[in-house]
PDB file of C-alpha atoms in Angstrom:
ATOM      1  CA  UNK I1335     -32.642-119.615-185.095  1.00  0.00           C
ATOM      2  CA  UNK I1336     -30.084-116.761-185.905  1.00  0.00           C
ATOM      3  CA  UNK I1337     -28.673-116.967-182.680  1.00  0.00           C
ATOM      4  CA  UNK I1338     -28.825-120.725-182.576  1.00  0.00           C
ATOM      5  CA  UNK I1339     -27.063-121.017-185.367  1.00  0.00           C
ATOM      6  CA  UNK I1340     -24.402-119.037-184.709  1.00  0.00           C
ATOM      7  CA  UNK I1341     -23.619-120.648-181.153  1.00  0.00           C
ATOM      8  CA  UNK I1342     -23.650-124.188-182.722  1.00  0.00           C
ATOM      9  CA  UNK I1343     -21.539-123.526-185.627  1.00  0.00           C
ATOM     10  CA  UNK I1344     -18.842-121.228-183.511  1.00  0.00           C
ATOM     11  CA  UNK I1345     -18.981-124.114-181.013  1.00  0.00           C
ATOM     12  CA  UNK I1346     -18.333-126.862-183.845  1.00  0.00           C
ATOM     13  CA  UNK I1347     -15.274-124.731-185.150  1.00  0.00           C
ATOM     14  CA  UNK I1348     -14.275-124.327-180.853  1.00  0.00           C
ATOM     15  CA  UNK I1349     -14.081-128.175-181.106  1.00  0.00           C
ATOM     16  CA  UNK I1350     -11.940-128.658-184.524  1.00  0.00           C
ATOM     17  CA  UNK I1351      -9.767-126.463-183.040  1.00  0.00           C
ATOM     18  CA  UNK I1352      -9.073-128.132-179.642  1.00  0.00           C
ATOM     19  CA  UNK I1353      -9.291-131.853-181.647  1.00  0.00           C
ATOM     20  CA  UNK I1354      -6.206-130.248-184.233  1.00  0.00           C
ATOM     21  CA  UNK I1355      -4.398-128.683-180.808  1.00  0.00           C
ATOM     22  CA  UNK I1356      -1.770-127.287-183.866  1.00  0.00           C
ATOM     23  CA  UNK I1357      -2.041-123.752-182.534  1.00  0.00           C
ATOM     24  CA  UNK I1358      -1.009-124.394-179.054  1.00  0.00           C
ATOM     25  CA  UNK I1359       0.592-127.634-179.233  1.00  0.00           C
ATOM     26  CA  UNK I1360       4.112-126.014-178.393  1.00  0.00           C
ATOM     27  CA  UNK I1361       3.803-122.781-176.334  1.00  0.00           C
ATOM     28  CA  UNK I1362       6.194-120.231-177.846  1.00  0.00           C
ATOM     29  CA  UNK I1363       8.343-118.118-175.262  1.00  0.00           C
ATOM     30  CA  UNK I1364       6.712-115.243-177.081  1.00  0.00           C
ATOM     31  CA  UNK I1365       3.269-114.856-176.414  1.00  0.00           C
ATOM     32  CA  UNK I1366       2.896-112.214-178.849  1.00  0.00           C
ATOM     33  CA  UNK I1367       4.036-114.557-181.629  1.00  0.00           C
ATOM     34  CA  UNK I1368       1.594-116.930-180.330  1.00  0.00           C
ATOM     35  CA  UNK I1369      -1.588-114.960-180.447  1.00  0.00           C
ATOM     36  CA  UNK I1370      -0.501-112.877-183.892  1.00  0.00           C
ATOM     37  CA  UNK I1371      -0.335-117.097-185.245  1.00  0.00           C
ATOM     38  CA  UNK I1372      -3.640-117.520-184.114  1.00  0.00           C
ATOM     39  CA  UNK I1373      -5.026-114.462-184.760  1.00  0.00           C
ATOM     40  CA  UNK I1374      -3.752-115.401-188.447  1.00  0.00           C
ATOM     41  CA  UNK I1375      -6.186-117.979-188.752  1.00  0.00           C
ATOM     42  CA  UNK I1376      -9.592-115.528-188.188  1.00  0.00           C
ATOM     43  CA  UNK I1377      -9.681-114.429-191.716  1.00  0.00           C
ATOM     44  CA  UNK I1378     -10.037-118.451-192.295  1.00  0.00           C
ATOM     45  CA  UNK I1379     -12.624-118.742-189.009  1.00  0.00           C
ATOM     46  CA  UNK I1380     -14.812-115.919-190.486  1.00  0.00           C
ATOM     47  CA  UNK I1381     -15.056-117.304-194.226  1.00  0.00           C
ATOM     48  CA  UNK I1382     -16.195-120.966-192.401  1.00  0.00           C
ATOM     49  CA  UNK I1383     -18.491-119.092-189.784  1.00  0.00           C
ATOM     50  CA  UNK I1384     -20.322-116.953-191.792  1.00  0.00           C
ATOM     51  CA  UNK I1385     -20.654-120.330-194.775  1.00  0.00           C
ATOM     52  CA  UNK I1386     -21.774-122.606-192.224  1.00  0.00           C
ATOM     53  CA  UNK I1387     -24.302-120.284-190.095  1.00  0.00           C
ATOM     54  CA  UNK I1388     -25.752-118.657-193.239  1.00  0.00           C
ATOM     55  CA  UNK I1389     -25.734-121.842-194.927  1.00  0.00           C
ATOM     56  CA  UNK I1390     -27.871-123.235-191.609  1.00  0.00           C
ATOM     57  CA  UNK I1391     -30.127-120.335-191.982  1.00  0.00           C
ATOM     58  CA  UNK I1392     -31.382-120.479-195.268  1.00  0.00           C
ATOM     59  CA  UNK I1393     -31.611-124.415-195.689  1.00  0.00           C
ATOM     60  CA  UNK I1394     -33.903-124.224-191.845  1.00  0.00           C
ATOM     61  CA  UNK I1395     -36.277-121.278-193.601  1.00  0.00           C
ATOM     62  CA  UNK I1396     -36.714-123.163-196.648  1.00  0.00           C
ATOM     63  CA  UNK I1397     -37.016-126.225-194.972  1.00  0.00           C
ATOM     64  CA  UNK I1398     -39.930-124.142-192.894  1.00  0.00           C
ATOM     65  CA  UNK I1399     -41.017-122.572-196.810  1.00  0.00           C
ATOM     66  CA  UNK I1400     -39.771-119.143-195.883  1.00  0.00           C
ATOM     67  CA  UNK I1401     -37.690-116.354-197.439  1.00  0.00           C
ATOM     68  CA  UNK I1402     -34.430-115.584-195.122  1.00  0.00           C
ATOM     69  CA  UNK I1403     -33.483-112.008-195.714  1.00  0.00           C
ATOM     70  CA  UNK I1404     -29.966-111.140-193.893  1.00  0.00           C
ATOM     71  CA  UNK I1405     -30.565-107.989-194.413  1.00  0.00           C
ATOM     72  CA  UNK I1406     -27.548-106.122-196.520  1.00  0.00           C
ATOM     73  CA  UNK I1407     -24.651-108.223-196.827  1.00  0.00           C
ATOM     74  CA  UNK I1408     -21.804-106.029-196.846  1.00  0.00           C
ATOM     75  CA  UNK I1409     -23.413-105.006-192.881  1.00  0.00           C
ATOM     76  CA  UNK I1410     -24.105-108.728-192.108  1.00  0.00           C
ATOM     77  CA  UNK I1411     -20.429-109.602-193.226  1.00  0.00           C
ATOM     78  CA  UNK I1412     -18.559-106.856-191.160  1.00  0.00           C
ATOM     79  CA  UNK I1413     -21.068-107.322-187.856  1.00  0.00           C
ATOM     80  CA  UNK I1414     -20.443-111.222-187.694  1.00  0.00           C
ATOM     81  CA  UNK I1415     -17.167-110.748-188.504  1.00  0.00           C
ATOM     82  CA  UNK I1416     -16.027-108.570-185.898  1.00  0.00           C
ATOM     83  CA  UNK I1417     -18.413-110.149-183.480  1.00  0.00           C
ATOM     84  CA  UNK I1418     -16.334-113.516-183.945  1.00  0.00           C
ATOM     85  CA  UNK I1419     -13.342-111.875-184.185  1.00  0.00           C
ATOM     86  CA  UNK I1420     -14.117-110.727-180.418  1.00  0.00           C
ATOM     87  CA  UNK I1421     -15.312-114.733-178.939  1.00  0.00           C
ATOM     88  CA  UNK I1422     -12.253-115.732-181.053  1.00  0.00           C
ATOM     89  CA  UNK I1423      -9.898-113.405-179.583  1.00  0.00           C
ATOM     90  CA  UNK I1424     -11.220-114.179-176.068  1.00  0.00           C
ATOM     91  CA  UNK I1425     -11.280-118.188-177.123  1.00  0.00           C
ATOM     92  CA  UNK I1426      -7.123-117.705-177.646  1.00  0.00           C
ATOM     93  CA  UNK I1427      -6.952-116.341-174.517  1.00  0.00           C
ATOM     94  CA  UNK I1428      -8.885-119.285-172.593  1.00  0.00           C
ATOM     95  CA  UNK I1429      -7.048-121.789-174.808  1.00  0.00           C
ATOM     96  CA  UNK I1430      -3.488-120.045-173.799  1.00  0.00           C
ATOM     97  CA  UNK I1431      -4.428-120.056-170.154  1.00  0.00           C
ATOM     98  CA  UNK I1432      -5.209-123.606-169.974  1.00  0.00           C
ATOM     99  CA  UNK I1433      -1.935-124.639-172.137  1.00  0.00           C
ATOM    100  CA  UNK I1434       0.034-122.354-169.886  1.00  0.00           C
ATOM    101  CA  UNK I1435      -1.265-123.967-167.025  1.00  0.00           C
ATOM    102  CA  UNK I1436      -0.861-127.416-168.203  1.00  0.00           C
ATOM    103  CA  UNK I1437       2.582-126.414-169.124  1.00  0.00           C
ATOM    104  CA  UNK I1438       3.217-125.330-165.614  1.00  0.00           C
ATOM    105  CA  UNK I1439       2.067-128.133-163.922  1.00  0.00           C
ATOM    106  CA  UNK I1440       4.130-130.499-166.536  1.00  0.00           C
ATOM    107  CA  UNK I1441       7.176-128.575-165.813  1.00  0.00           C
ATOM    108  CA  UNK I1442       6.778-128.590-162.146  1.00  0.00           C
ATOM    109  CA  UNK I1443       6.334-132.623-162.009  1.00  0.00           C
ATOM    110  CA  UNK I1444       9.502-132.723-164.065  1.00  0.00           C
ATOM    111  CA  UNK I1445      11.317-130.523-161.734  1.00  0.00           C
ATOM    112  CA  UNK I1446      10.037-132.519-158.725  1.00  0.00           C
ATOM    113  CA  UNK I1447      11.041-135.617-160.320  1.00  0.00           C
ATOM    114  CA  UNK I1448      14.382-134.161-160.939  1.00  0.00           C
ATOM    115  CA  UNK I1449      14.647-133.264-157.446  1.00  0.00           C
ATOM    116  CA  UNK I1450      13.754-137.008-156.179  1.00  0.00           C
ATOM    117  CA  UNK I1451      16.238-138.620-158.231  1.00  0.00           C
ATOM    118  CA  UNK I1452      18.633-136.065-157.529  1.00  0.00           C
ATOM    119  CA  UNK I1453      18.264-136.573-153.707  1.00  0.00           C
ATOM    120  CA  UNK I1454      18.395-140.130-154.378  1.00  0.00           C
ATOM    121  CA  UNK I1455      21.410-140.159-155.977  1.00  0.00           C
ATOM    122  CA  UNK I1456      23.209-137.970-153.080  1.00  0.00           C
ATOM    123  CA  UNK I1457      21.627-140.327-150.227  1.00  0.00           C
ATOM    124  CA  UNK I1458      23.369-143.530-152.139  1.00  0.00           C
ATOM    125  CA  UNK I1459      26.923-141.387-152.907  1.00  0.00           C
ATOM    126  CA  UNK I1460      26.343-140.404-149.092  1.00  0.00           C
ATOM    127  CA  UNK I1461      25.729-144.199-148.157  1.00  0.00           C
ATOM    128  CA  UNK I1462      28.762-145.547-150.738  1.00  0.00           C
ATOM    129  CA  UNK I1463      31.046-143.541-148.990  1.00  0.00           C
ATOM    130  CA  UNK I1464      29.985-143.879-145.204  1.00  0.00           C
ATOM    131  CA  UNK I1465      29.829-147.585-145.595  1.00  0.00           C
ATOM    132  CA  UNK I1466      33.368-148.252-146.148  1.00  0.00           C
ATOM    133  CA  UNK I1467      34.249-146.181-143.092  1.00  0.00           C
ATOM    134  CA  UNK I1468      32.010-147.592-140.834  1.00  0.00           C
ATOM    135  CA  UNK I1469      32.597-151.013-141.873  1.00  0.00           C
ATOM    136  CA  UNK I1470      36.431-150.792-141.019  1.00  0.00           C
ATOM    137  CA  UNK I1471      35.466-148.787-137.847  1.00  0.00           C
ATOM    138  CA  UNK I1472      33.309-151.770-136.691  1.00  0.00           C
ATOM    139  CA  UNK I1473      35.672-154.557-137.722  1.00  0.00           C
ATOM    140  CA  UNK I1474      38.480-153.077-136.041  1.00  0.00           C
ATOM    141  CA  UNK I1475      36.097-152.448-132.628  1.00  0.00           C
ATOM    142  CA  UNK I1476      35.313-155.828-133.083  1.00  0.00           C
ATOM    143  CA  UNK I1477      38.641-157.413-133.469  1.00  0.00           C
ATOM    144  CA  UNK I1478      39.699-155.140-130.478  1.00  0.00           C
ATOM    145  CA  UNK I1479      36.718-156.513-128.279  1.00  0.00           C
ATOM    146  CA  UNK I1480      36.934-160.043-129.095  1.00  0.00           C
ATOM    147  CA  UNK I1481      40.283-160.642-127.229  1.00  0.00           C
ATOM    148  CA  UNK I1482      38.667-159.263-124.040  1.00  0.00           C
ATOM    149  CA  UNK I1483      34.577-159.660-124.177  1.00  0.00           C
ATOM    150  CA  UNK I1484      33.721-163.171-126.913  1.00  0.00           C
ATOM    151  CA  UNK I1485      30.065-162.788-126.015  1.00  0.00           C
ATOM    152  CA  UNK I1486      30.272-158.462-126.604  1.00  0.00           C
ATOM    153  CA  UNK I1487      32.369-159.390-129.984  1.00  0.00           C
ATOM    154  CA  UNK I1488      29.631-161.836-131.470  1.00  0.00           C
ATOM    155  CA  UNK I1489      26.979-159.444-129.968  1.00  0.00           C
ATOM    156  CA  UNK I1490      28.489-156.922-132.285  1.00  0.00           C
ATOM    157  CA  UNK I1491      29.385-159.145-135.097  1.00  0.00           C
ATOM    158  CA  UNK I1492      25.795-160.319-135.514  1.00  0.00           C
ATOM    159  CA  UNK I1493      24.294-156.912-134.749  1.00  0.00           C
ATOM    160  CA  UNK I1494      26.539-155.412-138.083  1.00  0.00           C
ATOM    161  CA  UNK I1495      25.822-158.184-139.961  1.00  0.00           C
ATOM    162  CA  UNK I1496      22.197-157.332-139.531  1.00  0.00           C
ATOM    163  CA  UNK I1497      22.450-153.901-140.115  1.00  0.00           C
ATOM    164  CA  UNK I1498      24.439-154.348-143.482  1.00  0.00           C
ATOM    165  CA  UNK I1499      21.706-156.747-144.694  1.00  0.00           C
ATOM    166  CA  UNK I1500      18.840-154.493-143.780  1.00  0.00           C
ATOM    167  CA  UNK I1501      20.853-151.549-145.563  1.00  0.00           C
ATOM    168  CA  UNK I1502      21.020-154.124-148.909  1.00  0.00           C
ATOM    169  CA  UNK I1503      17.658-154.747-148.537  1.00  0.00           C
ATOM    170  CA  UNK I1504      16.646-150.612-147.638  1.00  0.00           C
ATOM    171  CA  UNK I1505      19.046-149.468-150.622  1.00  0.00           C
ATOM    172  CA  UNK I1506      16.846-151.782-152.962  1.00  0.00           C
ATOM    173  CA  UNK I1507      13.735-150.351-152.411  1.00  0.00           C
ATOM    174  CA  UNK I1508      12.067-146.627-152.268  1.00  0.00           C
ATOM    175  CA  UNK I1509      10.162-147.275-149.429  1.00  0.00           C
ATOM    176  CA  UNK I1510      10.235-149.975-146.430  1.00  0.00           C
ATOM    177  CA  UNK I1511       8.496-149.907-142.992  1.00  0.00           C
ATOM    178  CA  UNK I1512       9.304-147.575-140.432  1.00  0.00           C
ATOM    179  CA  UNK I1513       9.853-150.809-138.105  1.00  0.00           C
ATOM    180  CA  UNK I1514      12.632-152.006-140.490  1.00  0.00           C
ATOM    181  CA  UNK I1515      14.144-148.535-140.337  1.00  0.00           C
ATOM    182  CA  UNK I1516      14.034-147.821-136.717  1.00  0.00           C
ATOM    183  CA  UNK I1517      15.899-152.080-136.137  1.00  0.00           C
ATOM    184  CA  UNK I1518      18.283-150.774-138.306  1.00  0.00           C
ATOM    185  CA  UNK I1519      19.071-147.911-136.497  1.00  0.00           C
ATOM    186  CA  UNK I1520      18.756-149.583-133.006  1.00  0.00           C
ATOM    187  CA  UNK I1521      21.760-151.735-134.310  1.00  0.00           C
ATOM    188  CA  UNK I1522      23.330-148.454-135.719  1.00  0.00           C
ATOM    189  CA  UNK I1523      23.178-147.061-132.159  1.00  0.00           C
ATOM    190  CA  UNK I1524      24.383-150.351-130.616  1.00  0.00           C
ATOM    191  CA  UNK I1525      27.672-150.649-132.467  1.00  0.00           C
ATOM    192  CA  UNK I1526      28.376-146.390-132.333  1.00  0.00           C
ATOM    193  CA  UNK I1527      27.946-146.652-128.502  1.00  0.00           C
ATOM    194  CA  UNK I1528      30.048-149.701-128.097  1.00  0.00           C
ATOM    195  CA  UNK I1529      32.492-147.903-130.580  1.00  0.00           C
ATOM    196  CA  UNK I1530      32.497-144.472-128.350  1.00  0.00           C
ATOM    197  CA  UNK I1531      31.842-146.682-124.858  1.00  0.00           C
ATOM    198  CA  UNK I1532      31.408-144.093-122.172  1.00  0.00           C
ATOM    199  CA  UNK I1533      31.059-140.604-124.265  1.00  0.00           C
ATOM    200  CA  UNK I1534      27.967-141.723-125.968  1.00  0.00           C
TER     201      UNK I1534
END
């Protein structure tokens, strides 16, 4: 029973603790600060354990019609106090580790996320400015090959219209077939080779 007791009611406190979540809601950059807050709150945790488990005890023994004798109280009240005061020390420690850790892992799904959109944005600056280039680069092999090869020119001409509507439809969306991507670059190839005819 005495043991009993004490497990259920230092579990039931465990759980009002982790359902308030006030202690370690906000991880201080000072764990010091942190534990002396928490630590705070024992004089409180030893005035409700030693109520609730005592209280158990003596309403189960006369309940049972039996006389409950702690013993001397002034012993009992030091013993179970330090002896909580060591599971509730410990306790802060679990509870910090876990916050710390879910911290951690919050902070490094933020940073990856930051990194995606971040290489995002460079591949579309990268893409806004290459496009431009290109595109006058292929017009003017185009307008150069149509006066001496019509069937190259339109060859060309269709094969960079292509390509600019697969890059609209690429740009649109975070992830497209590997099929897609390796027509676009086929036409890519195409138009560079025809571009650099004989060095590529």
């Amino acid at each position: 029973l005495w043991e009993t007791s004490s497990l259920l009611v230092v579990s039931l406190l465990a759980v009002v603790q982790l359902r308030t979540r006030r202690l370690w809601r906000h991880l201080p950059d000072h764990p010091w600060r942190w534990f002396a807050a928490g630590l705070a709150r024992l004089p409180l945790w030893c005035v409700a354990f030693l109520c609730a488990t005592f209280g158990l005890r003596y309403a189960v023994y006369a309940l049972a019609g039996e006389h409950y004798d702690p013993g001397p109280w002034p012993r009992v009240v030091v013993y179970e106090s330090v002896t909580l005061a060591v599971f509730y020390t410990l306790w802060l420690g679990v509870v910090f580790g876990l916050a710390t850790r879910d911290n951690l892992l919050a902070e490094q799904r933020r940073a990856q996320d930051v990194e995606a959109a971040l290489r995002d944005a460079q591949l579309a600056l990268l893409r806004q400015q290459l496009q431009p280039h290109f595109l006058f680069n292929a017009l003017n092999l185009i307008s150069a090959t149509m006066y001496e090869d019509v069937a190259r020119a339109d060859t060309l001409l269709r094969k960079l219209a292509g390509l600019l509507r697969q890059a609209a439809a690429t740009t649109a969306q975070a992830e497209h077939p590997l099929a897609d991507e390796l027509s676009l670059m086929r036409d890519y190839a195409d138009i560079m080779a025809a571009r650099f005819e004989g060095r590529v």
